[in-house]
Short mmCIF file of C-alpha atoms in Angstrom, two decimals:
data_model
loop_
_atom_site.label_atom_id
_atom_site.label_comp_id
_atom_site.label_asym_id
_atom_site.label_seq_id
_atom_site.Cartn_x
_atom_site.Cartn_y
_atom_site.Cartn_z
CA UNK A 27 75.98 137.98 81.51
CA UNK A 28 77.89 138.69 78.39
CA UNK A 29 80.94 140.93 79.03
CA UNK A 30 82.47 140.27 75.59
CA UNK A 31 85.21 138.27 77.30
CA UNK A 32 85.25 134.52 76.57
CA UNK A 33 84.43 131.85 79.10
CA UNK A 34 87.54 129.87 80.03
CA UNK A 35 87.65 126.06 79.85
CA UNK A 36 89.52 123.80 82.23
CA UNK A 37 90.00 120.06 81.43
CA UNK A 38 90.73 117.91 84.46
CA UNK A 39 91.77 114.28 83.89
CA UNK A 40 93.59 111.69 85.98
CA UNK A 41 96.17 111.72 83.22
CA UNK A 42 98.31 114.56 82.08
CA UNK A 43 98.51 113.41 78.46
CA UNK A 44 94.77 112.80 78.39
CA UNK A 45 93.96 116.32 79.47
CA UNK A 46 96.53 117.86 77.07
CA UNK A 47 95.36 115.81 74.18
CA UNK A 48 91.73 116.55 74.73
CA UNK A 49 92.56 120.25 74.86
CA UNK A 50 94.33 119.90 71.55
CA UNK A 51 91.44 118.01 70.07
CA UNK A 52 88.94 120.56 71.14
CA UNK A 53 91.09 123.42 69.82
CA UNK A 54 91.47 121.55 66.48
CA UNK A 55 87.81 120.85 66.17
CA UNK A 56 86.78 124.32 67.29
CA UNK A 57 88.23 125.42 63.98
CA UNK A 58 89.87 128.46 62.62
CA UNK A 59 90.15 131.82 64.13
CA UNK A 60 90.82 132.53 67.87
CA UNK A 61 89.31 130.04 70.27
CA UNK A 62 88.33 130.75 73.88
CA UNK A 63 91.12 129.95 76.44
CA UNK A 64 91.44 126.30 77.33
CA UNK A 65 93.85 124.77 79.85
CA UNK A 66 94.65 121.23 80.84
CA UNK A 67 94.98 120.13 84.48
CA UNK A 68 95.94 116.33 84.18
CA UNK A 69 97.47 114.08 86.60
CA UNK A 70 99.63 114.92 89.63
CA UNK A 71 102.35 117.70 89.56
CA UNK A 72 105.05 114.90 89.47
CA UNK A 73 103.56 113.43 86.31
CA UNK A 74 101.73 110.66 87.87
CA UNK A 75 98.09 109.54 87.65
CA UNK A 76 95.67 111.35 89.89
CA UNK A 77 94.10 114.68 90.50
CA UNK A 78 95.93 117.87 91.71
CA UNK A 79 94.13 120.62 93.30
CA UNK A 80 97.18 122.84 92.67
CA UNK A 81 97.11 122.24 88.89
CA UNK A 82 93.34 122.71 88.79
CA UNK A 83 93.59 126.13 90.51
CA UNK A 84 96.44 127.25 88.30
CA UNK A 85 94.64 126.23 85.15
CA UNK A 86 91.54 128.07 86.25
CA UNK A 87 93.43 131.20 86.95
CA UNK A 88 95.18 130.93 83.56
CA UNK A 89 91.92 130.78 81.48
CA UNK A 90 89.91 133.23 83.69
CA UNK A 91 88.93 136.33 81.67
CA UNK A 92 86.24 137.46 84.05
CA UNK A 93 83.38 135.78 82.15
CA UNK A 94 83.43 132.55 84.24
CA UNK A 95 85.44 129.31 83.97
CA UNK A 96 83.80 126.02 82.87
CA UNK A 97 85.47 122.93 84.31
CA UNK A 98 85.11 119.50 82.74
CA UNK A 99 86.34 116.37 84.59
CA UNK A 100 86.75 112.69 83.84
CA UNK A 101 85.93 110.65 86.87
CA UNK A 102 86.34 109.79 90.58
CA UNK A 103 88.67 112.07 92.37
CA UNK A 104 88.62 114.62 89.61
CA UNK A 105 84.96 115.14 90.28
CA UNK A 106 85.30 115.13 93.99
CA UNK A 107 88.29 117.47 94.05
CA UNK A 108 86.63 120.11 91.89
CA UNK A 109 83.54 119.91 93.99
CA UNK A 110 85.47 120.24 97.14
CA UNK A 111 87.44 123.23 95.76
CA UNK A 112 84.21 124.85 94.73
CA UNK A 113 82.96 124.44 98.24
CA UNK A 114 86.14 125.93 99.63
CA UNK A 115 85.12 129.29 98.22
CA UNK A 116 88.50 130.96 97.48
CA UNK A 117 90.41 128.25 95.67
CA UNK A 118 88.96 128.92 92.21
CA UNK A 119 88.11 132.17 90.36
CA UNK A 120 84.69 133.75 90.88
CA UNK A 121 82.25 132.17 88.45
CA UNK A 122 84.01 128.81 88.21
CA UNK A 123 81.56 126.06 87.60
CA UNK A 124 81.71 122.27 87.27
CA UNK A 125 79.89 121.12 84.20
CA UNK A 126 77.91 117.87 84.18
CA UNK A 127 79.08 116.70 80.86
CA UNK A 128 81.00 113.90 79.06
CA UNK A 129 84.70 114.67 79.09
CA UNK A 130 85.69 114.52 75.40
CA UNK A 131 82.51 115.46 73.70
CA UNK A 132 81.71 117.97 76.43
CA UNK A 133 85.16 119.65 75.97
CA UNK A 134 84.63 120.01 72.24
CA UNK A 135 81.10 121.47 72.65
CA UNK A 136 82.20 123.71 75.43
CA UNK A 137 85.05 125.17 73.49
CA UNK A 138 83.12 125.63 70.31
CA UNK A 139 80.35 127.43 72.24
CA UNK A 140 82.77 129.56 74.24
CA UNK A 141 84.81 130.49 71.18
CA UNK A 142 81.46 131.64 69.59
CA UNK A 143 80.98 134.07 72.45
CA UNK A 144 78.43 132.02 74.51
CA UNK A 145 78.14 132.89 78.14
CA UNK A 146 78.75 130.38 80.99
CA UNK A 147 75.16 129.16 81.05
CA UNK A 148 75.18 128.55 77.28
CA UNK A 149 78.54 126.86 77.38
CA UNK A 150 77.20 124.63 80.17
CA UNK A 151 74.09 123.75 78.11
CA UNK A 152 76.15 122.91 75.07
CA UNK A 153 78.46 120.64 76.96
CA UNK A 154 75.65 118.81 78.88
CA UNK A 155 73.79 118.35 75.66
CA UNK A 156 76.63 116.19 74.45
CA UNK A 157 75.18 113.45 76.76
CA UNK A 158 72.19 113.21 74.39
CA UNK A 159 74.28 112.15 71.44
CA UNK A 160 73.85 108.36 71.22
CA UNK A 161 76.25 106.08 69.37
CA UNK A 162 74.14 103.08 68.78
CA UNK B 28 94.60 116.59 131.47
CA UNK B 29 91.02 115.82 132.38
CA UNK B 30 87.88 118.03 132.81
CA UNK B 31 85.72 118.01 136.01
CA UNK B 32 84.03 114.78 134.90
CA UNK B 33 87.28 112.88 134.32
CA UNK B 34 86.87 113.17 130.49
CA UNK B 35 89.70 114.49 128.34
CA UNK B 36 90.06 118.22 127.82
CA UNK B 37 89.42 118.80 124.14
CA UNK B 38 91.55 121.81 123.38
CA UNK B 39 93.82 122.79 120.44
CA UNK B 40 96.68 120.76 121.76
CA UNK B 41 94.44 117.72 121.95
CA UNK B 42 93.44 118.03 118.26
CA UNK B 43 97.00 118.47 117.29
CA UNK B 44 98.02 115.36 119.14
CA UNK B 45 95.14 113.48 117.47
CA UNK B 46 96.26 114.42 113.92
CA UNK B 47 99.92 113.78 114.74
CA UNK B 48 98.87 110.27 115.96
CA UNK B 49 96.94 109.78 112.85
CA UNK B 50 99.90 110.81 110.69
CA UNK B 51 102.00 108.22 112.53
CA UNK B 52 99.23 105.58 112.26
CA UNK B 53 99.01 106.15 108.45
CA UNK B 54 102.77 105.63 108.17
CA UNK B 55 102.49 102.31 109.94
CA UNK B 56 99.35 101.26 108.09
CA UNK B 57 100.28 102.56 104.64
CA UNK B 58 101.40 99.23 103.15
CA UNK B 59 98.23 97.47 104.50
CA UNK B 60 96.00 100.10 103.12
CA UNK B 61 97.62 100.02 99.69
CA UNK B 62 97.34 96.24 99.81
CA UNK B 63 93.66 96.42 100.47
CA UNK B 64 93.28 98.95 97.77
CA UNK B 65 95.20 96.83 95.31
CA UNK B 66 92.41 94.10 95.65
CA UNK B 67 89.55 96.40 94.68
CA UNK B 68 90.99 99.81 93.87
CA UNK B 69 94.03 101.36 92.30
CA UNK B 70 96.56 100.43 94.96
CA UNK B 71 97.41 103.96 96.08
CA UNK B 72 95.35 104.50 99.17
CA UNK B 73 98.23 104.09 101.66
CA UNK B 74 100.73 106.18 99.71
CA UNK B 75 98.13 108.84 99.08
CA UNK B 76 97.18 109.22 102.71
CA UNK B 77 100.84 109.22 103.65
CA UNK B 78 101.41 112.15 101.39
CA UNK B 79 98.33 113.92 102.76
CA UNK B 80 99.01 113.44 106.43
CA UNK B 81 102.66 114.38 106.04
CA UNK B 82 101.41 117.75 104.50
CA UNK B 83 99.01 118.10 107.46
CA UNK B 84 101.89 117.55 109.89
CA UNK B 85 104.02 120.24 108.17
CA UNK B 86 101.18 122.68 107.93
CA UNK B 87 100.17 122.31 111.60
CA UNK B 88 103.76 122.95 112.54
CA UNK B 89 104.13 125.95 110.32
CA UNK B 90 100.77 127.65 111.00
CA UNK B 91 100.01 126.60 114.55
CA UNK B 92 96.30 127.15 114.36
CA UNK B 93 94.87 128.55 117.69
CA UNK B 94 91.57 126.62 118.11
CA UNK B 95 90.30 123.08 117.64
CA UNK B 96 88.13 124.09 114.75
CA UNK B 97 91.02 125.76 113.05
CA UNK B 98 93.23 122.66 113.41
CA UNK B 99 90.67 120.55 111.59
CA UNK B 100 89.98 123.08 108.83
CA UNK B 101 93.63 123.50 108.10
CA UNK B 102 94.21 119.75 108.02
CA UNK B 103 91.18 119.21 105.74
CA UNK B 104 92.41 121.92 103.40
CA UNK B 105 95.90 120.19 103.13
CA UNK B 106 94.21 116.80 102.44
CA UNK B 107 92.11 118.29 99.59
CA UNK B 108 95.23 119.83 98.03
CA UNK B 109 97.79 117.05 98.43
CA UNK B 110 96.34 113.50 98.42
CA UNK B 111 95.70 113.19 94.74
CA UNK B 112 93.05 110.55 94.96
CA UNK B 113 89.25 110.58 95.99
CA UNK B 114 90.17 110.13 99.67
CA UNK B 115 91.61 113.73 99.53
CA UNK B 116 88.43 115.69 98.99
CA UNK B 117 86.50 113.12 101.04
CA UNK B 118 88.68 113.29 104.17
CA UNK B 119 89.29 116.95 103.45
CA UNK B 120 85.50 117.63 103.64
CA UNK B 121 85.15 115.52 106.70
CA UNK B 122 87.61 117.52 108.64
CA UNK B 123 86.76 120.94 107.15
CA UNK B 124 83.00 120.51 107.89
CA UNK B 125 83.80 119.17 111.33
CA UNK B 126 86.19 122.12 111.95
CA UNK B 127 83.58 124.69 110.76
CA UNK B 128 81.04 123.16 113.08
CA UNK B 129 83.37 123.64 116.05
CA UNK B 130 83.75 127.33 115.28
CA UNK B 131 86.33 129.40 117.19
CA UNK B 132 86.01 127.82 120.64
CA UNK B 133 89.26 127.30 122.45
CA UNK B 134 87.95 124.09 123.96
CA UNK B 135 85.00 121.90 123.06
CA UNK B 136 82.90 119.21 124.70
CA UNK B 137 82.69 115.61 123.63
CA UNK B 138 79.05 116.19 122.71
CA UNK B 139 80.23 119.14 120.47
CA UNK B 140 82.80 117.06 118.87
CA UNK B 141 80.34 114.24 118.31
CA UNK B 142 77.90 116.74 116.57
CA UNK B 143 80.82 118.23 114.47
CA UNK B 144 81.82 114.79 113.40
CA UNK B 145 78.22 114.05 112.35
CA UNK B 146 78.29 117.29 110.28
CA UNK B 147 81.53 116.14 108.71
CA UNK B 148 80.12 112.69 107.84
CA UNK B 149 77.06 114.36 106.39
CA UNK B 150 79.53 116.39 104.20
CA UNK B 151 81.16 113.20 103.02
CA UNK B 152 77.88 111.58 102.12
CA UNK B 153 76.77 114.68 100.18
CA UNK B 154 80.14 115.01 98.26
CA UNK B 155 80.44 111.38 97.41
CA UNK B 156 76.80 110.58 97.06
CA UNK B 157 77.24 107.30 99.01
CA UNK B 158 75.12 105.89 101.82
CA UNK B 159 75.66 103.30 104.49
CA UNK B 160 76.13 99.91 103.03
CA UNK B 161 77.77 101.00 99.88
CA UNK B 162 81.22 99.70 101.02
CA UNK B 163 82.76 103.16 101.65
CA UNK B 164 84.27 105.22 104.43
CA UNK B 165 80.77 106.01 105.58
CA UNK B 166 80.41 102.34 106.84
CA UNK B 167 82.93 103.10 109.46
CA UNK B 168 82.26 106.85 110.00
CA UNK B 169 78.48 106.88 110.42
CA UNK B 170 78.35 104.39 113.33
CA UNK B 171 81.36 105.95 114.89
CA UNK B 172 79.91 109.44 114.80
CA UNK B 173 76.68 108.17 116.38
CA UNK B 174 78.62 106.10 119.06
CA UNK B 175 80.77 109.06 120.02
CA UNK B 176 77.67 110.43 121.68
CA UNK B 177 78.25 107.71 124.28
CA UNK B 178 82.02 107.37 124.54
CA UNK B 179 85.36 107.52 122.68
CA UNK B 180 85.86 103.81 123.23
CA UNK B 181 82.39 103.09 121.78
CA UNK B 182 83.22 105.17 118.80
CA UNK B 183 86.40 103.26 118.15
CA UNK B 184 84.63 100.01 118.47
CA UNK B 185 81.84 101.02 116.12
CA UNK B 186 84.38 102.25 113.50
CA UNK B 187 86.36 99.00 113.66
CA UNK B 188 83.15 96.82 113.47
CA UNK B 189 81.88 99.06 110.55
CA UNK B 190 85.16 98.55 108.65
CA UNK B 191 85.11 94.80 109.17
CA UNK B 192 81.45 94.67 108.07
CA UNK B 193 82.36 95.99 104.60
CA UNK B 194 84.03 92.63 103.67
CA UNK B 195 80.83 90.90 102.44
CA UNK B 196 79.41 94.05 100.90
CA UNK B 197 79.15 94.82 97.14
CA UNK B 198 80.93 98.13 96.30
CA UNK B 199 78.55 100.76 94.88
CA UNK B 200 80.86 103.70 94.62
CA UNK B 201 84.18 104.50 93.14
CA UNK B 202 86.50 102.27 91.12
CA UNK B 203 85.65 99.26 93.16
CA UNK B 204 82.05 99.47 91.97
CA UNK B 205 83.24 98.59 88.39
CA UNK B 206 84.15 95.15 89.81
CA UNK B 207 80.62 94.35 90.70
CA UNK B 208 80.34 91.08 92.60
CA UNK B 209 84.14 90.62 92.52
CA UNK B 210 84.35 93.50 95.07
CA UNK B 211 82.72 91.09 97.65
CA UNK B 212 85.10 89.46 100.12
CA UNK B 213 87.47 92.40 100.42
CA UNK B 214 87.55 94.95 103.30
CA UNK B 215 87.15 98.44 101.97
CA UNK B 216 90.34 100.51 102.22
CA UNK B 217 88.52 103.76 102.86
CA UNK B 218 86.43 102.25 105.72
CA UNK B 219 89.67 100.81 107.05
CA UNK B 220 91.46 104.23 107.10
CA UNK B 221 88.28 105.82 108.51
CA UNK B 222 88.42 103.29 111.41
CA UNK B 223 92.12 104.32 111.97
CA UNK B 224 91.15 107.99 112.26
CA UNK B 225 88.49 107.15 114.85
CA UNK B 226 90.59 104.57 116.83
CA UNK B 227 93.40 107.18 116.87
CA UNK B 228 90.99 109.77 118.30
CA UNK B 229 89.89 107.35 121.02
CA UNK B 230 93.52 106.49 121.90
CA UNK B 231 94.41 110.19 122.12
CA UNK B 232 91.41 110.81 124.39
CA UNK B 233 92.33 107.86 126.53
CA UNK B 234 95.83 109.11 126.97
CA UNK B 235 94.67 112.59 127.74
CA UNK B 236 92.25 111.25 130.46
CA UNK B 237 94.98 109.34 132.13
#
């Protein structure tokens, strides 16, 4: 499905600064021009370490343009919370999807792809492919 | 209040009393849970559950759900939204799945509750990808859900035994798994709070059957 609207990206980390910084990094590396919408949902609402369903829902709503929302997570409760919210049915926008991808590399790949007009499947493929890039 | 067989009546009020008792039990056990979690986790299990069950208490007072299933689904939803750690979505899924299995019935049987709990436990296993023996909540919940087919007291005993049995286990899920063999010798905090949930259920049932 390509509606012309960009896929939105949500970055969920246990840490607010990590989520915000990875969003900035992805925007910077996605290069000039307009990028697809990306929002950070890091830490707890009071600024602590953890995962907040509230912040995740708000971030997903913020970046939803009707073409789907790709959610990237770091670990543990971030993964489980997004899965539980997806199972809930009405907590996240229609077309929200948890991507199986590395957090930093996947975020950059997803935003580059989404900004180039890729649909949700293609964004997911780009982000997951980041697992294949070895560093040895 | 008892049914014709002398068992407790499992109506909406019963489920509300159970969760209120669990909220009180979490307040009492919070320090101990956090202490267990500081040995192999990130030292927030007690305070996380405290936050979660306080939200459950508030929501149940505000919304007054009208059926046992609705009490559990509402509580589960609160836990997913407010806990902030992995135990939130895990306990949330446990209660939501169990609540959905109970449907709209105004009163449920012990057998129905046992089956609902098994459905909830299956949901936890699916979400977390853990199995019995991985040193998780499941080590208390799985035997408890099975034993609830027999009696509430048997379920409580099975849960406590399951939690204690996590001490020699090697953690295979969550942060504790990064510790490898150093996770051995500590009781799993999630299994401990799971046992608390089941012993609280049994105590509530015993009180109702009096």
